[in-house]
């Protein structure tokens, strides 16, 4: 038999003795550790919803007696707290915790020190809360999403995945190209000093909060709402958001997006400079900051790279590209194919959609197209993309096109006429994310698309009304042209690339081959010429294959490369007999030299440690103004450590520095390194370091 004091008759309640509280102890170290928030620090109370926490109350007079003591508690969040909107609750003591609503119970024996256990419901709004303890005063705490709680919309049932998608403070972002994905280290740093405050400020500065703060505070119970807010607030296009995008080589007033090694410096700069946008970001930076903020707030999150990512501006699921008679792209439409594009996936249930759409949701903070009048995108379930369910919220057609759009290529002649070209360009390739628990690449293309040509793919395209793909026939015109490259193309070297032409017809063919190369940025903007060849008389016997080499000389491409180290190769074959044109396009990534990191001494908590960092100059020219910078969560105290070289580094010589830092927490940590110089810019490297206690 247990007595439920919530049903106690009024006259009996009045006889209860109200606890006379002199002081309290928030037990921050115990509670934060129990709620897996201790890496934020233990100076304040940070807890997760749907899970109880304990406060010790020291009584001024009297002792606590079970059934004879009372305490009225109130919790509030936001500037306009309301019970109706779930941003305020009043409750008293009960015999045991009720995890479905705000509740409190005493868990200690009778005495003058009382252990008070308090629990929030698993759908309480996240953010800053104030708890009032009767007449005893009030305490402030932060409430976060709880992916360890089965009742929370962000619940994830794998401890291993939660270590990766919530607790891991560093990761790998895949850049480069689909033929050669390049892993780039990133320091998410979501538990570094001041970062949680910055994340909460992002929520407070969003236009929905500024317009209706009470409604916004209530909306924070819902990770769908919060993810959409973050998608808009990580860019600054409509608001006081975090990052300003820049996709040219002009970074005056800021820094190149490639200079960033992590989110910590970006979020701190925004927070300490009156919410002025940080300059500058590109897609992987926007996505990485969104990942840091999502994990900080308690939403499981991972960063994803889509290679050959289509940017469909008119929602027709077709990317139209135009080339001139030399095979060089002519910019005629805003539709683009990005070499890669990064976004994030957040994990949550979708009670607003029909069953089956819970789990990973695409959320893209890079400002590309407006959604409901704002530059944001998502969240949209991966399953909706895979199944072609384009009416589901939010922004399904845009994301579907990024991984499924059809590509039509036309030749624009000098007389103004156009002709369709036979070309094989596919989008949505090798969709990649970091594996759970390791630095290996995980291919998740199958979560977005069915196998090409399968019945399921056709069904998804039918639902999506993707008529172009349904009607597309495999062209087997007899002439085939592909581009082949050397196994590894290092920056600083000369190398050959090849146009390989095959005549599968029974007739002799006489053709013109235009084989060119241009620097290109990762989002498809073309730069200057890096090498060109025009052969007017290419003859092919039936069944013959020819390889035509194009020499790529460092002296030619060096000054034209963008920071992305990308060269676009285009081979245009014109059949004099049939007047058909065939186009092959391929982007190549020039590989930067490896940064070697050697840890000197035994890594231990709170003990000074040294790292020897080396990079060999691969270029045929000297390097000047060489600079190494490093950072790492719980390694460099939340700071960027810089070491400059005073001397010139000659070709083949090593640039070498020694950098000192003091780890603050044990465990596996990632030391992220960036090298910069006059000729070799923003080379990335890292070293995993196991810190002992």
PDB file of N, CA, C and O in Angstrom, residues 309-322 329-338 368-369 398 401 405-408 523-525 568:
ATOM      1  N   UNK A 309      26.502  16.292 -57.095  1.00  0.00           N
ATOM      2  CA  UNK A 309      25.233  16.716 -56.494  1.00  0.00           C
ATOM      3  C   UNK A 309      24.554  17.747 -57.389  1.00  0.00           C
ATOM      4  O   UNK A 309      25.143  18.778 -57.728  1.00  0.00           O
ATOM      5  N   UNK A 310      23.323  17.453 -57.786  1.00  0.00           N
ATOM      6  CA  UNK A 310      22.596  18.340 -58.702  1.00  0.00           C
ATOM      7  C   UNK A 310      21.948  19.479 -57.927  1.00  0.00           C
ATOM      8  O   UNK A 310      21.413  19.286 -56.845  1.00  0.00           O
ATOM      9  N   UNK A 311      22.014  20.671 -58.499  1.00  0.00           N
ATOM     10  CA  UNK A 311      21.323  21.845 -57.946  1.00  0.00           C
ATOM     11  C   UNK A 311      20.259  22.256 -58.963  1.00  0.00           C
ATOM     12  O   UNK A 311      20.538  22.958 -59.926  1.00  0.00           O
ATOM     13  N   UNK A 312      19.047  21.769 -58.717  1.00  0.00           N
ATOM     14  CA  UNK A 312      17.921  21.950 -59.638  1.00  0.00           C
ATOM     15  C   UNK A 312      17.107  23.157 -59.188  1.00  0.00           C
ATOM     16  O   UNK A 312      16.387  23.088 -58.195  1.00  0.00           O
ATOM     17  N   UNK A 313      17.219  24.257 -59.914  1.00  0.00           N
ATOM     18  CA  UNK A 313      16.590  25.500 -59.459  1.00  0.00           C
ATOM     19  C   UNK A 313      15.134  25.634 -59.871  1.00  0.00           C
ATOM     20  O   UNK A 313      14.401  26.422 -59.289  1.00  0.00           O
ATOM     21  N   UNK A 314      14.698  24.888 -60.895  1.00  0.00           N
ATOM     22  CA  UNK A 314      13.316  25.066 -61.369  1.00  0.00           C
ATOM     23  C   UNK A 314      12.444  23.835 -61.136  1.00  0.00           C
ATOM     24  O   UNK A 314      11.359  23.713 -61.700  1.00  0.00           O
ATOM     25  N   UNK A 315      12.931  22.901 -60.319  1.00  0.00           N
ATOM     26  CA  UNK A 315      12.139  21.743 -59.868  1.00  0.00           C
ATOM     27  C   UNK A 315      11.620  20.860 -60.994  1.00  0.00           C
ATOM     28  O   UNK A 315      10.582  20.216 -60.849  1.00  0.00           O
ATOM     29  N   UNK A 316      12.338  20.794 -62.126  1.00  0.00           N
ATOM     30  CA  UNK A 316      11.894  19.909 -63.208  1.00  0.00           C
ATOM     31  C   UNK A 316      12.694  18.611 -63.259  1.00  0.00           C
ATOM     32  O   UNK A 316      12.541  17.814 -64.184  1.00  0.00           O
ATOM     33  N   UNK A 317      13.556  18.408 -62.262  1.00  0.00           N
ATOM     34  CA  UNK A 317      14.370  17.192 -62.134  1.00  0.00           C
ATOM     35  C   UNK A 317      15.318  17.004 -63.322  1.00  0.00           C
ATOM     36  O   UNK A 317      15.771  15.901 -63.587  1.00  0.00           O
ATOM     37  N   UNK A 318      15.617  18.101 -64.012  1.00  0.00           N
ATOM     38  CA  UNK A 318      16.544  18.049 -65.150  1.00  0.00           C
ATOM     39  C   UNK A 318      17.589  19.149 -64.981  1.00  0.00           C
ATOM     40  O   UNK A 318      17.251  20.295 -64.690  1.00  0.00           O
ATOM     41  N   UNK A 319      18.846  18.770 -65.153  1.00  0.00           N
ATOM     42  CA  UNK A 319      19.935  19.738 -65.186  1.00  0.00           C
ATOM     43  C   UNK A 319      20.343  19.899 -66.648  1.00  0.00           C
ATOM     44  O   UNK A 319      20.772  18.938 -67.289  1.00  0.00           O
ATOM     45  N   UNK A 320      20.174  21.094 -67.173  1.00  0.00           N
ATOM     46  CA  UNK A 320      20.550  21.360 -68.564  1.00  0.00           C
ATOM     47  C   UNK A 320      21.908  22.043 -68.593  1.00  0.00           C
ATOM     48  O   UNK A 320      22.117  23.073 -67.950  1.00  0.00           O
ATOM     49  N   UNK A 321      22.828  21.428 -69.355  1.00  0.00           N
ATOM     50  CA  UNK A 321      24.169  21.997 -69.466  1.00  0.00           C
ATOM     51  C   UNK A 321      24.467  22.279 -70.937  1.00  0.00           C
ATOM     52  O   UNK A 321      24.074  21.504 -71.815  1.00  0.00           O
ATOM     53  N   UNK A 322      25.174  23.363 -71.185  1.00  0.00           N
ATOM     54  CA  UNK A 322      25.517  23.774 -72.541  1.00  0.00           C
ATOM     55  C   UNK A 322      27.028  23.863 -72.691  1.00  0.00           C
ATOM     56  O   UNK A 322      27.723  24.362 -71.792  1.00  0.00           O
ATOM     57  N   UNK A 329      32.185  24.136 -71.056  1.00  0.00           N
ATOM     58  CA  UNK A 329      30.874  24.496 -70.517  1.00  0.00           C
ATOM     59  C   UNK A 329      30.599  25.985 -70.676  1.00  0.00           C
ATOM     60  O   UNK A 329      31.467  26.824 -70.436  1.00  0.00           O
ATOM     61  N   UNK A 330      29.388  26.298 -71.082  1.00  0.00           N
ATOM     62  CA  UNK A 330      28.921  27.678 -71.190  1.00  0.00           C
ATOM     63  C   UNK A 330      27.825  27.849 -70.146  1.00  0.00           C
ATOM     64  O   UNK A 330      26.846  27.094 -70.133  1.00  0.00           O
ATOM     65  N   UNK A 331      27.999  28.826 -69.244  1.00  0.00           N
ATOM     66  CA  UNK A 331      27.021  29.007 -68.174  1.00  0.00           C
ATOM     67  C   UNK A 331      25.777  29.671 -68.741  1.00  0.00           C
ATOM     68  O   UNK A 331      25.788  30.837 -69.115  1.00  0.00           O
ATOM     69  N   UNK A 332      24.682  28.917 -68.827  1.00  0.00           N
ATOM     70  CA  UNK A 332      23.456  29.483 -69.390  1.00  0.00           C
ATOM     71  C   UNK A 332      22.293  29.387 -68.418  1.00  0.00           C
ATOM     72  O   UNK A 332      21.287  30.052 -68.572  1.00  0.00           O
ATOM     73  N   UNK A 333      22.411  28.537 -67.404  1.00  0.00           N
ATOM     74  CA  UNK A 333      21.311  28.402 -66.443  1.00  0.00           C
ATOM     75  C   UNK A 333      21.890  28.321 -65.040  1.00  0.00           C
ATOM     76  O   UNK A 333      23.083  28.085 -64.849  1.00  0.00           O
ATOM     77  N   UNK A 334      21.024  28.531 -64.051  1.00  0.00           N
ATOM     78  CA  UNK A 334      21.464  28.443 -62.657  1.00  0.00           C
ATOM     79  C   UNK A 334      21.571  26.995 -62.208  1.00  0.00           C
ATOM     80  O   UNK A 334      22.106  26.721 -61.140  1.00  0.00           O
ATOM     81  N   UNK A 335      21.038  26.071 -62.988  1.00  0.00           N
ATOM     82  CA  UNK A 335      21.190  24.650 -62.659  1.00  0.00           C
ATOM     83  C   UNK A 335      22.670  24.279 -62.712  1.00  0.00           C
ATOM     84  O   UNK A 335      23.379  24.649 -63.650  1.00  0.00           O
ATOM     85  N   UNK A 336      23.125  23.548 -61.705  1.00  0.00           N
ATOM     86  CA  UNK A 336      24.541  23.195 -61.621  1.00  0.00           C
ATOM     87  C   UNK A 336      24.677  21.751 -61.165  1.00  0.00           C
ATOM     88  O   UNK A 336      23.752  21.164 -60.589  1.00  0.00           O
ATOM     89  N   UNK A 337      25.854  21.193 -61.414  1.00  0.00           N
ATOM     90  CA  UNK A 337      26.239  19.942 -60.761  1.00  0.00           C
ATOM     91  C   UNK A 337      27.481  20.238 -59.931  1.00  0.00           C
ATOM     92  O   UNK A 337      28.527  20.604 -60.476  1.00  0.00           O
ATOM     93  N   UNK A 338      27.337  20.129 -58.613  1.00  0.00           N
ATOM     94  CA  UNK A 338      28.468  20.355 -57.718  1.00  0.00           C
ATOM     95  C   UNK A 338      29.299  19.075 -57.656  1.00  0.00           C
ATOM     96  O   UNK A 338      28.754  17.969 -57.626  1.00  0.00           O
ATOM     97  N   UNK A 368      20.722  27.652 -50.597  1.00  0.00           N
ATOM     98  CA  UNK A 368      20.646  27.398 -52.034  1.00  0.00           C
ATOM     99  C   UNK A 368      19.328  27.925 -52.609  1.00  0.00           C
ATOM    100  O   UNK A 368      19.320  28.770 -53.485  1.00  0.00           O
ATOM    101  N   UNK A 369      18.222  27.390 -52.112  1.00  0.00           N
ATOM    102  CA  UNK A 369      16.897  27.832 -52.558  1.00  0.00           C
ATOM    103  C   UNK A 369      16.038  28.105 -51.321  1.00  0.00           C
ATOM    104  O   UNK A 369      16.269  27.544 -50.253  1.00  0.00           O
ATOM    105  N   UNK A 398      13.589  19.096 -53.884  1.00  0.00           N
ATOM    106  CA  UNK A 398      14.943  19.617 -54.058  1.00  0.00           C
ATOM    107  C   UNK A 398      15.984  18.553 -53.716  1.00  0.00           C
ATOM    108  O   UNK A 398      16.955  18.345 -54.452  1.00  0.00           O
ATOM    109  N   UNK A 401      16.083  15.717 -56.276  1.00  0.00           N
ATOM    110  CA  UNK A 401      16.823  16.106 -57.483  1.00  0.00           C
ATOM    111  C   UNK A 401      18.326  16.057 -57.251  1.00  0.00           C
ATOM    112  O   UNK A 401      19.086  15.705 -58.163  1.00  0.00           O
ATOM    113  N   UNK A 405      18.554  13.735 -60.269  1.00  0.00           N
ATOM    114  CA  UNK A 405      18.224  14.527 -61.463  1.00  0.00           C
ATOM    115  C   UNK A 405      18.851  13.936 -62.718  1.00  0.00           C
ATOM    116  O   UNK A 405      19.906  13.301 -62.682  1.00  0.00           O
ATOM    117  N   UNK A 406      18.169  14.152 -63.838  1.00  0.00           N
ATOM    118  CA  UNK A 406      18.687  13.761 -65.145  1.00  0.00           C
ATOM    119  C   UNK A 406      19.540  14.911 -65.679  1.00  0.00           C
ATOM    120  O   UNK A 406      19.269  16.079 -65.399  1.00  0.00           O
ATOM    121  N   UNK A 407      20.582  14.582 -66.452  1.00  0.00           N
ATOM    122  CA  UNK A 407      21.473  15.597 -67.002  1.00  0.00           C
ATOM    123  C   UNK A 407      21.368  15.580 -68.526  1.00  0.00           C
ATOM    124  O   UNK A 407      21.610  14.549 -69.157  1.00  0.00           O
ATOM    125  N   UNK A 408      20.968  16.710 -69.107  1.00  0.00           N
ATOM    126  CA  UNK A 408      20.904  16.868 -70.557  1.00  0.00           C
ATOM    127  C   UNK A 408      21.979  17.862 -70.981  1.00  0.00           C
ATOM    128  O   UNK A 408      22.069  18.965 -70.426  1.00  0.00           O
ATOM    129  N   UNK A 523      31.924  23.621 -56.591  1.00  0.00           N
ATOM    130  CA  UNK A 523      30.501  23.815 -56.915  1.00  0.00           C
ATOM    131  C   UNK A 523      30.272  24.042 -58.403  1.00  0.00           C
ATOM    132  O   UNK A 523      29.211  24.488 -58.820  1.00  0.00           O
ATOM    133  N   UNK A 524      31.288  23.713 -59.244  1.00  0.00           N
ATOM    134  CA  UNK A 524      31.080  23.676 -60.686  1.00  0.00           C
ATOM    135  C   UNK A 524      31.435  24.936 -61.437  1.00  0.00           C
ATOM    136  O   UNK A 524      31.260  24.997 -62.658  1.00  0.00           O
ATOM    137  N   UNK A 525      31.925  25.965 -60.762  1.00  0.00           N
ATOM    138  CA  UNK A 525      32.301  27.202 -61.443  1.00  0.00           C
ATOM    139  C   UNK A 525      33.658  26.998 -62.118  1.00  0.00           C
ATOM    140  O   UNK A 525      34.647  26.631 -61.473  1.00  0.00           O
ATOM    141  N   UNK A 568      38.780  20.105 -64.340  1.00  0.00           N
ATOM    142  CA  UNK A 568      37.733  19.443 -65.117  1.00  0.00           C
ATOM    143  C   UNK A 568      38.270  19.099 -66.502  1.00  0.00           C
ATOM    144  O   UNK A 568      38.763  19.971 -67.223  1.00  0.00           O
TER     145      UNK A 568
END
